[in-house]
mmCIF file of C-alpha atoms in Angstrom:
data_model
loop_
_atom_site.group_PDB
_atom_site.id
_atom_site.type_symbol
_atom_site.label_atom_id
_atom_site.label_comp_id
_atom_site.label_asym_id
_atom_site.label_seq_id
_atom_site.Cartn_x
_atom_site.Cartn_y
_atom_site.Cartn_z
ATOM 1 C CA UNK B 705 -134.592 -260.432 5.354
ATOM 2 C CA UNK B 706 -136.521 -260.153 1.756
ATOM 3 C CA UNK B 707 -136.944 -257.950 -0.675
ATOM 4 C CA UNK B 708 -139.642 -255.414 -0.740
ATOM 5 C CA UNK B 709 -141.579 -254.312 -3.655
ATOM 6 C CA UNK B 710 -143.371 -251.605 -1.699
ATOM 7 C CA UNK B 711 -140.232 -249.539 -0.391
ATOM 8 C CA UNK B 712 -139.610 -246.469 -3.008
ATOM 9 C CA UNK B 713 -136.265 -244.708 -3.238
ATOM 10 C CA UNK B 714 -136.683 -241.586 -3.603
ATOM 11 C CA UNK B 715 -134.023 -237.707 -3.606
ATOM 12 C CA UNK B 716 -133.713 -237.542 0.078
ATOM 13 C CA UNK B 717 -131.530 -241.010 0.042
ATOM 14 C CA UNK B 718 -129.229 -239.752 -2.736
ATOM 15 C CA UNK B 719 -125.510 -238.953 -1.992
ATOM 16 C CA UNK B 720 -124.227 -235.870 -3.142
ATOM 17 C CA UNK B 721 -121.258 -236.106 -6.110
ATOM 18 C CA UNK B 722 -119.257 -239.251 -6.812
ATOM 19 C CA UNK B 723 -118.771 -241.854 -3.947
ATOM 20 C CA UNK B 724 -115.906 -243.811 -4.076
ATOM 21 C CA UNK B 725 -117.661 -247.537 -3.391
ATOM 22 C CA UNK B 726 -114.472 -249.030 -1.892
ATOM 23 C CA UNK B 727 -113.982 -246.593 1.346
ATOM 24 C CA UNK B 728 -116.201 -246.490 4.012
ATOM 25 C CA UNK B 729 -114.965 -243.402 4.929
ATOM 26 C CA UNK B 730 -116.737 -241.703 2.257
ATOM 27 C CA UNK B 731 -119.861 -242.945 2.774
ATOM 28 C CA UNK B 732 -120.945 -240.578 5.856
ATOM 29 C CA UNK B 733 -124.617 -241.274 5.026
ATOM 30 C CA UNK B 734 -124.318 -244.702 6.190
ATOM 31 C CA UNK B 735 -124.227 -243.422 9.552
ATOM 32 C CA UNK B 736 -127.163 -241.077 9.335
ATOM 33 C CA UNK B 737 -130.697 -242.195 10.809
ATOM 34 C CA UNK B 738 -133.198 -241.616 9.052
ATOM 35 C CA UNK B 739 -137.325 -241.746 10.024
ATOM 36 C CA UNK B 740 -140.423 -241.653 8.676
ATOM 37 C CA UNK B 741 -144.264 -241.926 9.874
ATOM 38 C CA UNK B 742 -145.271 -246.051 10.840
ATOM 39 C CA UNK B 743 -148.972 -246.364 11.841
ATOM 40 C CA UNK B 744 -149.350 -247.132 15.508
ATOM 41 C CA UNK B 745 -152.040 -249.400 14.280
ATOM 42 C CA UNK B 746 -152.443 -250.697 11.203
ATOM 43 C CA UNK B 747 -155.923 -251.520 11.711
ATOM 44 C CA UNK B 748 -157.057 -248.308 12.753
ATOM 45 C CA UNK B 749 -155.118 -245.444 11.364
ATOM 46 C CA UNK B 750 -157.075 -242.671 13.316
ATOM 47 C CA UNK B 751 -154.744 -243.940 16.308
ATOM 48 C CA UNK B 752 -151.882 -241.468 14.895
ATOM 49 C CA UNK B 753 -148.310 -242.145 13.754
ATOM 50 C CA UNK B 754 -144.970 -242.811 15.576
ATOM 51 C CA UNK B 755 -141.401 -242.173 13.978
ATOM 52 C CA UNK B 756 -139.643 -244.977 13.081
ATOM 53 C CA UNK B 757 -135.890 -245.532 12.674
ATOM 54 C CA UNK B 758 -133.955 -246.870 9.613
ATOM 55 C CA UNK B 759 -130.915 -246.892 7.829
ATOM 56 C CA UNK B 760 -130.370 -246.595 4.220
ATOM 57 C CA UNK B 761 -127.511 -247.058 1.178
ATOM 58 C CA UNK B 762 -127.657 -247.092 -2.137
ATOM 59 C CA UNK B 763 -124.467 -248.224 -2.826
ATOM 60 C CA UNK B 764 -124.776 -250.652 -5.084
ATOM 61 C CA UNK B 765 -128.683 -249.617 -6.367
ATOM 62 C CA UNK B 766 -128.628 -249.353 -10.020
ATOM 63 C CA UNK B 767 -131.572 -247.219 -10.853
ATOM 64 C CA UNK B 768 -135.575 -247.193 -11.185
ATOM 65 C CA UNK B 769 -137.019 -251.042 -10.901
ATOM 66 C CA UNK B 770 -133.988 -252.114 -8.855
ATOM 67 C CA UNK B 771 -134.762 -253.815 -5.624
ATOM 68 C CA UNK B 772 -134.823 -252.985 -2.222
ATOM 69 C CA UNK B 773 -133.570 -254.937 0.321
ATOM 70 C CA UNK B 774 -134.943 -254.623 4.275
ATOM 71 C CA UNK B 775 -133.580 -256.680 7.079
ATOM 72 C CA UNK B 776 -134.718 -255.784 10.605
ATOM 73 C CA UNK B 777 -132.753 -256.107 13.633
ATOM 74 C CA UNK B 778 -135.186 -257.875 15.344
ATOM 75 C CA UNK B 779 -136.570 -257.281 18.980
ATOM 76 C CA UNK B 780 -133.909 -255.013 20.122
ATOM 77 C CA UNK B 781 -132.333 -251.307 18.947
ATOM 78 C CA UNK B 782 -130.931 -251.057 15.617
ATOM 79 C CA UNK B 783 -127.851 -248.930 16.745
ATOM 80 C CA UNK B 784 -124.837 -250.539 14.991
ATOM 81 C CA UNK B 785 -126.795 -252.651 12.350
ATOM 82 C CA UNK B 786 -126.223 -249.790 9.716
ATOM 83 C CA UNK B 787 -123.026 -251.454 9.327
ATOM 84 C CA UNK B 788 -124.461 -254.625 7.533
ATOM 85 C CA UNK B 789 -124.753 -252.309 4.881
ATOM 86 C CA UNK B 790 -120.868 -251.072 4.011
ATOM 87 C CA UNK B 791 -118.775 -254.191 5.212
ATOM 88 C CA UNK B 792 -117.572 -255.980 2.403
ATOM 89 C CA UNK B 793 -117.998 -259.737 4.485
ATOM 90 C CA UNK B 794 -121.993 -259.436 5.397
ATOM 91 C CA UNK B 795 -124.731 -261.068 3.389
ATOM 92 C CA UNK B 796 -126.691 -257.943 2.998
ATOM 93 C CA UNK B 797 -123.914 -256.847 1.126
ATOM 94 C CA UNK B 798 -123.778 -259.808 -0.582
ATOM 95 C CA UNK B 799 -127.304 -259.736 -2.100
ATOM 96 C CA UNK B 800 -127.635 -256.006 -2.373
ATOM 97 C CA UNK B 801 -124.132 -256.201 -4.441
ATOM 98 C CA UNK B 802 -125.467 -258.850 -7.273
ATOM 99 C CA UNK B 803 -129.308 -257.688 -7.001
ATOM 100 C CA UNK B 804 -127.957 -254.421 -8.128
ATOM 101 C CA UNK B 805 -130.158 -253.301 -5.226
ATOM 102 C CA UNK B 806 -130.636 -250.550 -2.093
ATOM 103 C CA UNK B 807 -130.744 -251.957 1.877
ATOM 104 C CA UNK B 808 -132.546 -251.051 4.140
ATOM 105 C CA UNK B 809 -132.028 -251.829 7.737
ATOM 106 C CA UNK B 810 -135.476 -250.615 9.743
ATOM 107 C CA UNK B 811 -135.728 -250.903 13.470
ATOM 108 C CA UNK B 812 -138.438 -252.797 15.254
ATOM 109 C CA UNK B 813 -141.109 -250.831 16.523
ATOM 110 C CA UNK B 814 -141.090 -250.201 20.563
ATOM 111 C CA UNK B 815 -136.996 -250.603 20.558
ATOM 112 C CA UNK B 816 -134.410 -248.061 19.668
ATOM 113 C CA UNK B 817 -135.347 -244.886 18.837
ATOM 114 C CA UNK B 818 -138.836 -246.314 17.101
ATOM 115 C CA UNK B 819 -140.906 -246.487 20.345
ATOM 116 C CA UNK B 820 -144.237 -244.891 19.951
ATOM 117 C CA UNK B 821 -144.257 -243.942 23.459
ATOM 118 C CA UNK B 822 -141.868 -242.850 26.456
ATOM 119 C CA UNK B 823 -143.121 -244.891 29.080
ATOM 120 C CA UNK B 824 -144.524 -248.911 28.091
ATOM 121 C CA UNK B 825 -147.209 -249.769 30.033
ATOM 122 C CA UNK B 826 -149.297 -252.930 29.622
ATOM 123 C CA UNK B 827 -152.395 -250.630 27.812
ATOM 124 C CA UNK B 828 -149.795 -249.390 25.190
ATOM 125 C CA UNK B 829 -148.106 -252.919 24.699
ATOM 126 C CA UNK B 830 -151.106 -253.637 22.575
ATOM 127 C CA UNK B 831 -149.816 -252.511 19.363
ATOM 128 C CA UNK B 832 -146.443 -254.931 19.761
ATOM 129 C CA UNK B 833 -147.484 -257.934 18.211
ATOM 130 C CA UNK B 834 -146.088 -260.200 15.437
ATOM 131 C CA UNK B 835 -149.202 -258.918 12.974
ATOM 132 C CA UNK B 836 -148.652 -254.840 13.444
ATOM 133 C CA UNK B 837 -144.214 -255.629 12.843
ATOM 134 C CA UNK B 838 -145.227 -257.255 9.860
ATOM 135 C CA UNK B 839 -147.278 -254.932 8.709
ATOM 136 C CA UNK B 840 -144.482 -252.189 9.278
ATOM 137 C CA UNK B 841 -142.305 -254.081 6.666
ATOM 138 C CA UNK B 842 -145.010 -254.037 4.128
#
């Protein structure tokens, strides 16, 4: 995990009226998935877009120059990693808590729900390499 200087929060992460920090309960936007265009290639944009997954609380974010905190699942779906965010005992927590900061927990591309396409074939394997994840976190 690291912290991210490129990641902007922005109105569509905001929770509506007070949240009460302590119950987990009330924090029904830890659940929700949200997604956003990645470049199938970084190296050649005119190759289109795919949506990729991620999760997303503010919690403990305490305004404009705050930092953002993204940890990726690795190689496999990201279903069940929003948690990481709202337990008390995890280390995202942890740092996100005395940063003052958001998390962020975005799913590798080609697992999950962040596959660019339907079927993988060895011609679209191309674009899962170390370089073109990296270049998703940027």
């Amino acid at each position: 995990s690291f912290v991210s200087a490129r990641w902007k929060l922005d109105t569509d992460h905001s929770q509506p009226g007070v949240v009460d920090t302590n119950s987990v309960a009330d924090s029904v936007n830890l659940n929700k998935s949200y997604y956003f265009d990645q470049l199938l290639d970084h190296n050649d944009s005119s190759l289109g877009t795919f949506k990729q997954r991620y999760f997303f609380s503010d919690e403990f974010w305490t305004g404009q120059g705050a930092p953002i905190v993204i940890i990726t699942p690795g190689e496999q779906s990201a279903d069940g990693f929003q948690a990481v965010l709202n337990k008390t005992t995890t280390l995202m927590t942890a740092v996100t808590r005395s940063l003052g900061g958001a998390g962020v927990v975005i799913e590798h591309r080609y697992w999950g729900e962040s596959s660019p396409y339907m079927n993988l074939t060895t011609a679209n394997l191309r674009y899962l390499t170390v370089d073109q994840a990296m270049e998703d976190l940027k």
